[in-house]
Amino acid sequence: MTRMEQTKFILDEEELPKYWYNIQADLPTPLDPPLNPATGEPVKPEDLLPVFPKSLIEQEISRERWIPIPEEVREVYRLWRPTPLYRARRLEKALKTPARIYYKWEGVSPPGSHKPNTAVAQAYFNMKEGVERLTTETGAGQWGSALAFATMLFGLKCTIYMVRASYEQKPYRRILMEIWGAECIPSPSPRTNSGRKVLEQDPNCPGSLGIAISEAIEDAVTHENTKYSLGSVLNHVLLHQTVVGLEAKKQLEMLDEYPDVVFGCVGGGSNFAGLVFPFIADKLTGKRPGLRAVSCEPKACPTLTKGVYTYDFGDTAGLTPLLKMYTLGHTFVPPPIHAGGLRYHGDAPLLCKLTKDGYIEAAAYYQNEVFEAARIFTMAEGFVIAPETAHAVKAVVDEAIRCRQTGEEKVILFNCSGHGHFDLQAYAEFLAGKLPNYEYPEEKIKEALEKIPKIVKK
Ligand SMILES: Cc1ncc(COP(=O)(O)O)c(C=O)c1O
């Protein structure tokens, strides 16, 4: 059998990358800095010290192209990395497409997604600086379980504020977090000022990532030896995820392949950036000007396709610095779609800038068409994927069908960011024809956009 005929492509453990790729080194113009909401001035690195450890703040602002992955982190990565790159031969056949479809399968990690790539790094750097407890938010529970897993490995305590809609839909993720020794609290909660304020206005609030972030930050800054950990959006999180794209590049090189188009779903942007940035580097440097990269989001929370590119808070209560990003307004509470991890009002500033500058495209999909694509994928490839991941699969299926119509033999690559073993209730509702198709509520977005901070409103 020749390499081209294989189904999956595996790297040796020793080929695990030794450096993360920092796209800030290759941006044509620098990223707009985070601003202090009170003064409108750029935030100083030391202002972030109550929230993050020094080493992660340094990574956040670094312009070094390559950042070393500590050996202790690589040792943990070896539990599941390098992850396999699959050629989706059966999906190609099912779609009768001449396209060659590849996917990076991140569902093999112990928590089942790409999230531990950064969770392990963050737990490690916090542990090195003497932090004893991490707080965080989680949507679908993928991030929370990843951080619970990572903090367990490095002997830290962990408190997780889980968006209530997901907490109720996905009890098994909570149990997973508890098995790994973390405490999991439905958000909004009566534990924090931010949570109490929301509950006073709406006792049945389904929660949002923005609210849960407020709670987790408040918990961190009001307790000793406690820091906050974010699962997406920030530069250092995207940096850690580039291990995915760096491996994929090596795996495709083995086959003498290079993608024409790369897809990933987007909640805050970390799995998308993780796969795409090492390839977009070639577009930025002019080596691959024709490369397309498409981010895939829900129509229920259409940040990149319908949001405004401006400075806004990262959380609902307004505790974070202002970040320049596409936003639906920090008070926007999206409908409770099953892709809980894609219900965030903003997106990573790095991803937003590259989108604004025309290097990355965006597409948005309805919940039912996304599950239908997941069903097509699962019936061909076998793996049951997370509803978040299915957004990328919907785009891949559409592109493969276009190739069938035009006869183009495109190389398609996507990030298969996680498995859906804890999302079976959502699949049951889909199979029973009971999933609603939410589109974003125009009026609610308009209301939320009005609340974007005025000092820098463009
Ligand atoms: C499996 C999976 N994919 C994607 C996402 C979206 O997050 P991000 O855009 O940061 O990759 C999540 C978030 O929870 C997730 O669980």
Coordinates of C-alpha atoms and ligand atoms in Angstrom, one line a residue:
M1 CA 0.0 0.0 0.0
T2 CA 1.4 3.4 -0.9
R3 CA 1.2 6.3 1.5
M4 CA -1.4 8.0 -0.7
E5 CA -3.7 5.0 -0.2
Q6 CA -3.6 5.1 3.6
T7 CA -6.6 6.3 5.7
K8 CA -4.7 7.9 8.6
F9 CA -1.4 9.5 8.9
I10 CA 0.5 9.3 12.2
L11 CA 3.6 11.0 13.4
D12 CA 6.0 9.5 15.9
E13 CA 6.0 11.0 19.4
E14 CA 9.4 12.5 18.9
E15 CA 7.9 14.5 16.0
L16 CA 5.6 16.3 18.4
P17 CA 6.4 20.1 17.8
K18 CA 8.9 21.6 20.2
Y19 CA 7.7 25.2 19.6
W20 CA 4.3 26.9 19.3
Y21 CA 3.8 29.3 16.3
N22 CA 3.1 32.9 17.2
I23 CA 1.3 34.6 14.3
Q24 CA 1.9 38.0 15.9
A25 CA 5.4 37.8 14.4
D26 CA 4.0 37.7 10.8
L27 CA 1.0 40.2 11.0
P28 CA 1.3 42.9 8.4
T29 CA 0.3 45.5 11.0
P30 CA 0.2 44.9 14.8
L31 CA -2.9 43.9 16.7
D32 CA -4.8 46.8 18.3
P33 CA -4.0 46.6 22.0
P34 CA -6.5 45.8 24.8
L35 CA -7.7 49.0 26.4
N36 CA -8.4 50.0 29.9
P37 CA -12.2 50.8 29.9
A38 CA -11.8 53.6 32.5
T39 CA -9.1 55.5 30.6
G40 CA -9.3 54.3 27.0
E41 CA -5.5 53.7 27.3
P42 CA -3.7 50.5 26.4
V43 CA -3.6 48.0 29.2
K44 CA -0.1 47.6 30.8
P45 CA 1.0 44.0 31.1
E46 CA 1.3 44.4 34.9
D47 CA -2.4 45.3 35.1
L48 CA -3.2 41.7 34.1
L49 CA -1.2 40.2 37.0
P50 CA -4.2 39.7 39.3
V51 CA -5.8 37.5 36.7
F52 CA -3.0 35.7 34.8
P53 CA 0.5 34.5 35.7
K54 CA 3.5 36.4 34.3
S55 CA 4.6 33.8 31.8
L56 CA 1.2 33.7 30.1
I57 CA 1.1 37.5 30.0
E58 CA 4.5 37.5 28.3
Q59 CA 3.2 35.0 25.7
E60 CA 0.1 37.2 25.2
I61 CA 2.1 40.2 24.0
S62 CA 5.1 38.4 22.5
R63 CA 6.1 39.0 18.9
E64 CA 8.6 36.1 18.9
R65 CA 7.7 33.8 16.0
W66 CA 8.5 30.5 17.9
I67 CA 7.8 29.9 21.6
P68 CA 9.3 26.8 23.2
I69 CA 6.9 24.1 24.5
P70 CA 8.2 23.1 27.9
E71 CA 9.3 19.5 28.2
E72 CA 6.8 18.8 31.0
V73 CA 3.9 20.0 28.7
R74 CA 5.2 17.9 25.8
E75 CA 5.3 14.9 28.2
V76 CA 1.6 15.3 29.0
Y77 CA 0.8 16.0 25.3
R78 CA 2.3 12.5 24.5
L79 CA -0.7 10.9 26.2
W80 CA -2.7 11.6 23.0
R81 CA -0.4 13.7 20.7
P82 CA 0.5 13.8 17.9
T83 CA -3.1 13.3 16.9
P84 CA -4.0 11.4 13.6
L85 CA -4.7 13.1 10.4
Y86 CA -7.4 11.2 8.5
R87 CA -8.2 11.1 4.9
A88 CA -12.0 11.0 4.8
R89 CA -12.2 8.5 2.0
R90 CA -15.6 7.2 2.9
L91 CA -17.1 10.7 3.2
E92 CA -15.5 11.5 -0.3
K93 CA -17.2 8.4 -1.7
A94 CA -20.6 9.2 0.0
L95 CA -20.5 12.7 -1.5
K96 CA -19.2 11.5 -4.9
T97 CA -16.7 14.3 -4.8
P98 CA -13.3 14.5 -6.6
A99 CA -12.1 16.6 -3.6
R100 CA -9.6 15.1 -1.2
I101 CA -10.8 15.7 2.3
Y102 CA -8.5 15.5 5.3
Y103 CA -9.3 16.1 9.0
K104 CA -7.2 16.5 12.1
W105 CA -8.9 14.3 14.8
E106 CA -8.7 16.1 18.2
G107 CA -11.3 13.9 19.7
V108 CA -8.7 11.4 20.9
S109 CA -7.6 13.5 23.9
P110 CA -8.8 12.3 27.3
P111 CA -11.4 15.0 27.6
G112 CA -12.3 14.5 24.0
S113 CA -11.4 17.8 22.2
H114 CA -8.7 20.2 21.3
K115 CA -9.1 22.1 24.6
P116 CA -6.4 20.3 26.6
N117 CA -3.7 21.6 24.2
T118 CA -4.0 25.0 26.0
A119 CA -5.4 23.7 29.4
V120 CA -2.3 21.7 30.0
A121 CA 0.0 24.6 29.1
Q122 CA -2.0 27.0 31.3
A123 CA -2.1 24.7 34.3
Y124 CA 1.7 24.1 33.9
F125 CA 2.6 27.8 33.8
N126 CA 0.3 28.7 36.7
M127 CA 1.8 25.8 38.8
K128 CA 5.3 27.0 38.0
E129 CA 4.4 30.4 39.5
G130 CA 2.9 29.0 42.7
V131 CA -0.7 29.4 41.9
E132 CA -2.9 27.0 43.9
R133 CA -6.4 27.3 42.3
L134 CA -7.7 28.1 38.8
T135 CA -11.2 29.4 38.0
T136 CA -12.8 29.3 34.6
E137 CA -16.0 29.3 32.7
T138 CA -17.3 26.6 30.4
G139 CA -20.0 26.4 27.7
A140 CA -20.6 22.9 26.5
G141 CA -18.3 21.6 29.3
Q142 CA -15.5 20.7 26.9
W143 CA -13.3 23.5 28.2
G144 CA -14.2 22.9 31.8
S145 CA -13.4 19.2 31.6
A146 CA -10.1 20.0 29.8
L147 CA -9.1 22.3 32.6
A148 CA -10.2 19.9 35.3
F149 CA -8.0 17.2 33.6
A150 CA -5.0 19.6 33.3
T151 CA -5.2 21.0 36.8
M152 CA -5.4 17.4 38.2
L153 CA -2.2 16.5 36.4
F154 CA -0.3 19.5 37.9
G155 CA -1.9 19.3 41.4
L156 CA -4.0 22.5 41.3
K157 CA -7.6 23.0 42.5
C158 CA -10.2 24.1 39.9
T159 CA -13.5 25.9 40.1
I160 CA -15.6 25.9 36.9
Y161 CA -18.7 28.2 36.2
M162 CA -20.7 26.3 33.7
V163 CA -23.3 28.0 31.5
R164 CA -26.6 26.9 33.0
A165 CA -28.2 25.9 29.7
S166 CA -25.4 23.4 29.1
Y167 CA -25.2 22.4 32.8
E168 CA -28.8 21.2 32.5
Q169 CA -28.5 19.6 29.0
K170 CA -25.1 17.9 29.7
P171 CA -24.9 16.5 33.2
Y172 CA -22.3 14.0 32.2
R173 CA -19.7 16.6 31.4
R174 CA -20.1 17.9 35.0
I175 CA -19.5 14.5 36.3
L176 CA -16.4 14.2 34.2
M177 CA -15.1 17.5 35.7
E178 CA -15.9 16.1 39.2
I179 CA -14.1 12.8 38.5
W180 CA -11.0 14.9 37.7
G181 CA -11.4 16.7 41.0
A182 CA -12.9 20.0 40.0
E183 CA -15.9 21.9 41.4
C184 CA -18.6 22.8 38.9
I185 CA -21.2 25.5 39.5
P186 CA -24.1 26.5 37.2
S187 CA -23.8 30.1 36.0
P188 CA -25.4 32.6 36.7
S189 CA -24.8 31.6 40.3
P190 CA -25.5 33.3 43.7
R191 CA -21.7 32.9 44.5
T192 CA -20.6 36.2 42.9
N193 CA -21.8 39.8 42.6
S194 CA -21.9 39.4 38.8
G195 CA -24.1 36.2 39.0
R196 CA -26.4 37.7 41.7
K197 CA -27.0 40.8 39.5
V198 CA -28.1 38.7 36.5
L199 CA -30.3 36.5 38.7
E200 CA -32.1 39.5 40.2
Q201 CA -33.1 40.6 36.6
D202 CA -33.9 37.1 35.3
P203 CA -34.0 34.2 37.8
N204 CA -34.4 31.7 34.8
C205 CA -31.5 33.1 32.8
P206 CA -30.0 30.3 30.7
G207 CA -26.6 31.9 31.1
S208 CA -23.9 32.8 28.6
L209 CA -20.2 32.5 28.3
G210 CA -20.0 36.2 28.9
I211 CA -21.7 35.9 32.3
A212 CA -19.7 32.8 33.3
I213 CA -16.5 34.6 32.5
S214 CA -17.5 37.5 34.8
E215 CA -18.1 35.1 37.6
A216 CA -14.9 33.2 37.1
I217 CA -12.8 36.4 37.0
E218 CA -14.5 37.9 40.0
D219 CA -13.8 34.7 42.0
A220 CA -10.1 34.7 40.9
V221 CA -9.4 38.4 41.8
T222 CA -11.2 38.2 45.1
H223 CA -9.3 35.1 46.4
E224 CA -5.6 34.5 47.3
N225 CA -3.3 32.3 45.2
T226 CA -6.1 32.0 42.6
K227 CA -5.9 32.9 38.9
Y228 CA -8.3 32.8 36.1
S229 CA -7.9 30.7 33.0
L230 CA -9.6 31.3 29.6
G231 CA -10.3 28.5 27.1
S232 CA -10.3 30.6 24.0
V233 CA -10.1 34.1 22.5
L234 CA -6.8 35.3 24.0
N235 CA -3.5 35.3 22.0
H236 CA -1.7 32.8 24.3
V237 CA -4.6 30.3 24.0
L238 CA -4.5 30.5 20.2
L239 CA -0.7 30.1 20.4
H240 CA -1.0 26.9 22.4
Q241 CA -3.4 25.4 19.9
T242 CA -1.0 25.9 16.9
V243 CA 0.4 22.5 17.9
V244 CA -2.6 21.1 15.9
G245 CA -1.8 23.0 12.6
L246 CA 2.0 22.4 12.9
E247 CA 1.4 18.6 13.2
A248 CA -1.1 18.7 10.3
K249 CA 1.4 20.5 8.1
K250 CA 4.0 17.8 8.7
Q251 CA 1.5 15.1 8.1
L252 CA 0.4 16.7 4.8
E253 CA 4.0 17.2 3.8
M254 CA 4.5 13.4 4.1
L255 CA 1.9 13.1 1.3
D256 CA 3.1 16.0 -0.7
E257 CA -0.3 17.7 -0.2
Y258 CA -1.2 21.3 0.7
P259 CA -4.8 22.5 1.4
D260 CA -6.7 24.7 -1.0
V261 CA -9.2 25.5 1.7
V262 CA -9.2 25.0 5.5
F263 CA -12.3 25.0 7.7
G264 CA -12.9 25.2 11.4
C265 CA -15.8 26.0 13.7
V266 CA -15.5 29.1 15.7
G267 CA -16.7 29.8 19.3
G268 CA -13.9 32.0 20.5
G269 CA -11.6 31.0 17.7
S270 CA -9.0 28.7 19.3
N271 CA -9.5 25.4 17.4
F272 CA -9.8 27.3 14.1
A273 CA -6.7 29.4 14.7
G274 CA -4.8 26.3 16.0
L275 CA -5.2 24.5 12.7
V276 CA -5.3 27.5 10.4
F277 CA -2.6 29.9 11.6
P278 CA 0.4 27.8 10.7
F279 CA -1.1 27.6 7.1
I280 CA -2.1 31.3 7.0
A281 CA 1.5 32.1 7.8
D282 CA 2.2 31.0 4.2
K283 CA -0.5 33.4 2.9
L284 CA 0.9 36.3 5.0
T285 CA 4.4 35.7 3.7
G286 CA 3.2 35.4 0.1
K287 CA 4.1 31.7 -0.3
R288 CA 0.5 30.5 -0.7
P289 CA -1.6 33.6 -1.8
G290 CA -4.5 31.4 -3.0
L291 CA -5.1 29.6 0.3
R292 CA -8.6 30.0 1.6
A293 CA -9.6 29.7 5.3
V294 CA -13.2 29.8 6.4
S295 CA -14.5 30.0 9.9
C296 CA -17.9 28.4 10.6
E297 CA -20.4 29.7 13.2
P298 CA -24.0 29.3 14.2
K299 CA -26.7 31.7 12.7
A300 CA -27.9 31.8 16.4
C301 CA -24.7 33.6 17.4
P302 CA -23.3 35.1 14.2
T303 CA -20.4 37.1 15.5
L304 CA -18.1 37.2 12.4
T305 CA -20.9 37.4 9.9
K306 CA -23.2 39.9 11.6
G307 CA -21.2 41.5 14.4
V308 CA -19.5 44.9 14.5
Y309 CA -15.7 45.3 14.5
T310 CA -15.0 47.5 17.5
Y311 CA -13.8 47.5 21.1
D312 CA -16.0 45.6 23.5
F313 CA -15.7 43.8 26.9
G314 CA -14.9 40.1 26.8
D315 CA -17.5 39.4 29.5
T316 CA -21.0 40.5 30.4
A317 CA -20.3 42.4 33.6
G318 CA -17.5 44.5 32.1
L319 CA -14.6 43.2 34.2
T320 CA -12.2 42.6 31.4
P321 CA -10.2 45.0 29.3
L322 CA -11.8 46.1 26.1
L323 CA -10.8 43.9 23.1
K324 CA -10.9 44.9 19.5
M325 CA -13.1 42.2 17.9
Y326 CA -16.2 41.4 16.0
T327 CA -18.9 41.5 18.7
L328 CA -22.7 41.2 19.0
G329 CA -22.4 43.3 22.2
H330 CA -21.2 42.0 25.5
T331 CA -24.7 41.7 26.9
F332 CA -26.0 39.5 24.1
V333 CA -27.4 36.3 25.3
P334 CA -27.7 33.8 22.4
P335 CA -30.5 31.2 22.2
P336 CA -29.7 27.8 23.9
I337 CA -28.5 25.9 20.8
H338 CA -26.8 22.6 21.4
A339 CA -23.4 23.9 20.2
G340 CA -22.9 25.5 23.7
G341 CA -19.2 26.2 23.0
L342 CA -20.1 28.5 20.1
R343 CA -22.4 30.8 22.1
Y344 CA -19.9 33.6 22.7
H345 CA -20.7 37.3 21.8
G346 CA -17.1 38.0 20.5
D347 CA -14.2 36.3 19.0
A348 CA -10.4 36.2 19.3
P349 CA -8.9 39.6 18.4
L350 CA -6.3 37.8 16.2
L351 CA -8.9 35.9 14.2
C352 CA -11.1 39.1 13.9
K353 CA -8.2 41.2 12.6
L354 CA -7.3 38.6 10.0
T355 CA -10.9 38.4 9.0
K356 CA -11.2 42.2 8.8
D357 CA -8.0 42.4 6.7
G358 CA -9.4 39.9 4.3
Y359 CA -7.2 36.8 5.0
I360 CA -10.1 34.7 6.5
E361 CA -13.7 34.3 5.4
A362 CA -16.7 33.5 7.6
A363 CA -19.9 31.5 7.1
A364 CA -22.9 30.8 9.4
Y365 CA -25.3 27.9 9.5
Y366 CA -28.6 26.8 11.0
Q367 CA -28.7 24.1 13.8
N368 CA -30.5 21.5 11.7
E369 CA -28.4 21.7 8.6
V370 CA -25.3 21.4 10.9
F371 CA -26.7 18.2 12.5
E372 CA -27.6 16.8 9.1
A373 CA -24.0 17.3 8.0
A374 CA -22.8 15.6 11.2
R375 CA -25.1 12.7 10.4
I376 CA -23.6 12.4 6.9
F377 CA -20.1 12.5 8.4
T378 CA -20.9 9.9 11.0
M379 CA -22.6 7.5 8.6
A380 CA -19.5 7.6 6.4
E381 CA -16.6 7.9 8.9
G382 CA -18.1 6.4 12.0
F383 CA -17.0 9.0 14.6
V384 CA -19.8 10.9 16.4
I385 CA -18.7 14.5 16.5
A386 CA -19.5 17.4 18.8
P387 CA -22.2 19.8 17.6
E388 CA -19.6 22.6 17.5
T389 CA -17.3 20.6 15.2
A390 CA -20.3 19.8 13.0
H391 CA -20.4 23.5 11.9
A392 CA -17.1 22.9 10.1
V393 CA -18.3 19.6 8.7
K394 CA -21.3 21.4 7.2
A395 CA -19.0 23.8 5.3
V396 CA -16.8 20.8 4.2
V397 CA -19.8 18.9 2.9
D398 CA -21.0 22.0 0.9
E399 CA -17.5 22.6 -0.5
A400 CA -17.1 18.9 -1.5
I401 CA -20.5 19.0 -3.3
R402 CA -19.4 22.2 -5.1
C403 CA -16.3 20.3 -6.2
R404 CA -18.5 17.5 -7.5
Q405 CA -20.4 20.0 -9.6
T406 CA -17.3 21.7 -11.0
G407 CA -15.0 18.7 -11.1
E408 CA -12.3 20.4 -9.1
E409 CA -10.0 18.1 -7.2
K410 CA -9.5 20.5 -4.3
V411 CA -7.7 19.5 -1.1
I412 CA -9.9 20.3 1.8
L413 CA -8.7 20.3 5.4
F414 CA -10.7 20.8 8.6
N415 CA -10.3 20.6 12.3
C416 CA -12.4 17.8 13.7
S417 CA -12.3 19.5 17.1
G418 CA -14.1 17.0 19.4
H419 CA -16.3 13.9 19.8
G420 CA -20.0 14.1 20.6
H421 CA -20.3 11.3 23.1
F422 CA -21.8 13.7 25.7
D423 CA -24.1 15.3 23.1
L424 CA -26.3 12.4 22.4
Q425 CA -29.4 14.1 23.8
A426 CA -29.0 16.7 21.1
Y427 CA -28.6 14.0 18.5
A428 CA -31.8 12.3 19.9
E429 CA -33.7 15.6 19.4
F430 CA -32.3 16.0 15.9
L431 CA -33.3 12.4 14.9
A432 CA -36.8 13.0 16.4
G433 CA -37.1 16.1 14.3
K434 CA -37.4 18.3 17.4
L435 CA -34.5 20.7 17.0
P436 CA -35.5 24.3 16.5
N437 CA -33.7 26.4 13.9
Y438 CA -32.8 29.6 15.7
E439 CA -31.7 32.6 13.7
Y440 CA -30.2 35.5 15.6
P441 CA -32.9 37.8 17.0
E442 CA -32.2 41.1 15.2
E443 CA -33.9 43.2 17.9
K444 CA -31.9 41.6 20.8
I445 CA -28.6 42.2 18.9
K446 CA -29.6 45.8 18.3
E447 CA -30.3 46.3 22.0
A448 CA -27.0 44.6 22.9
L449 CA -25.0 46.7 20.4
E450 CA -26.3 49.8 22.0
K451 CA -24.4 48.8 25.2
I452 CA -21.0 48.7 23.6
P453 CA -18.8 51.0 25.6
K454 CA -19.2 54.6 24.4
I455 CA -15.6 55.8 25.0
V456 CA -14.3 54.0 22.0
K457 CA -17.5 53.3 20.1
K458 CA -16.7 53.7 16.4
Ligands
LIG1 C1 -15.5 20.5 20.5 C2 -15.4 21.9 20.5 N1 -15.1 22.5 19.3 C3 -15.1 23.9 19.2 C4 -15.3 24.7 20.3 C5 -15.3 26.2 20.1 O1 -14.3 26.8 20.8 P1 -13.1 27.5 20.0 O2 -13.6 28.4 19.0 O3 -12.3 28.2 21.1 O4 -12.3 26.4 19.4 C6 -15.7 24.1 21.5 C7 -15.9 25.0 22.7 O5 -16.4 24.5 23.7 C8 -15.7 22.7 21.6 O6 -16.0 22.1 22.7

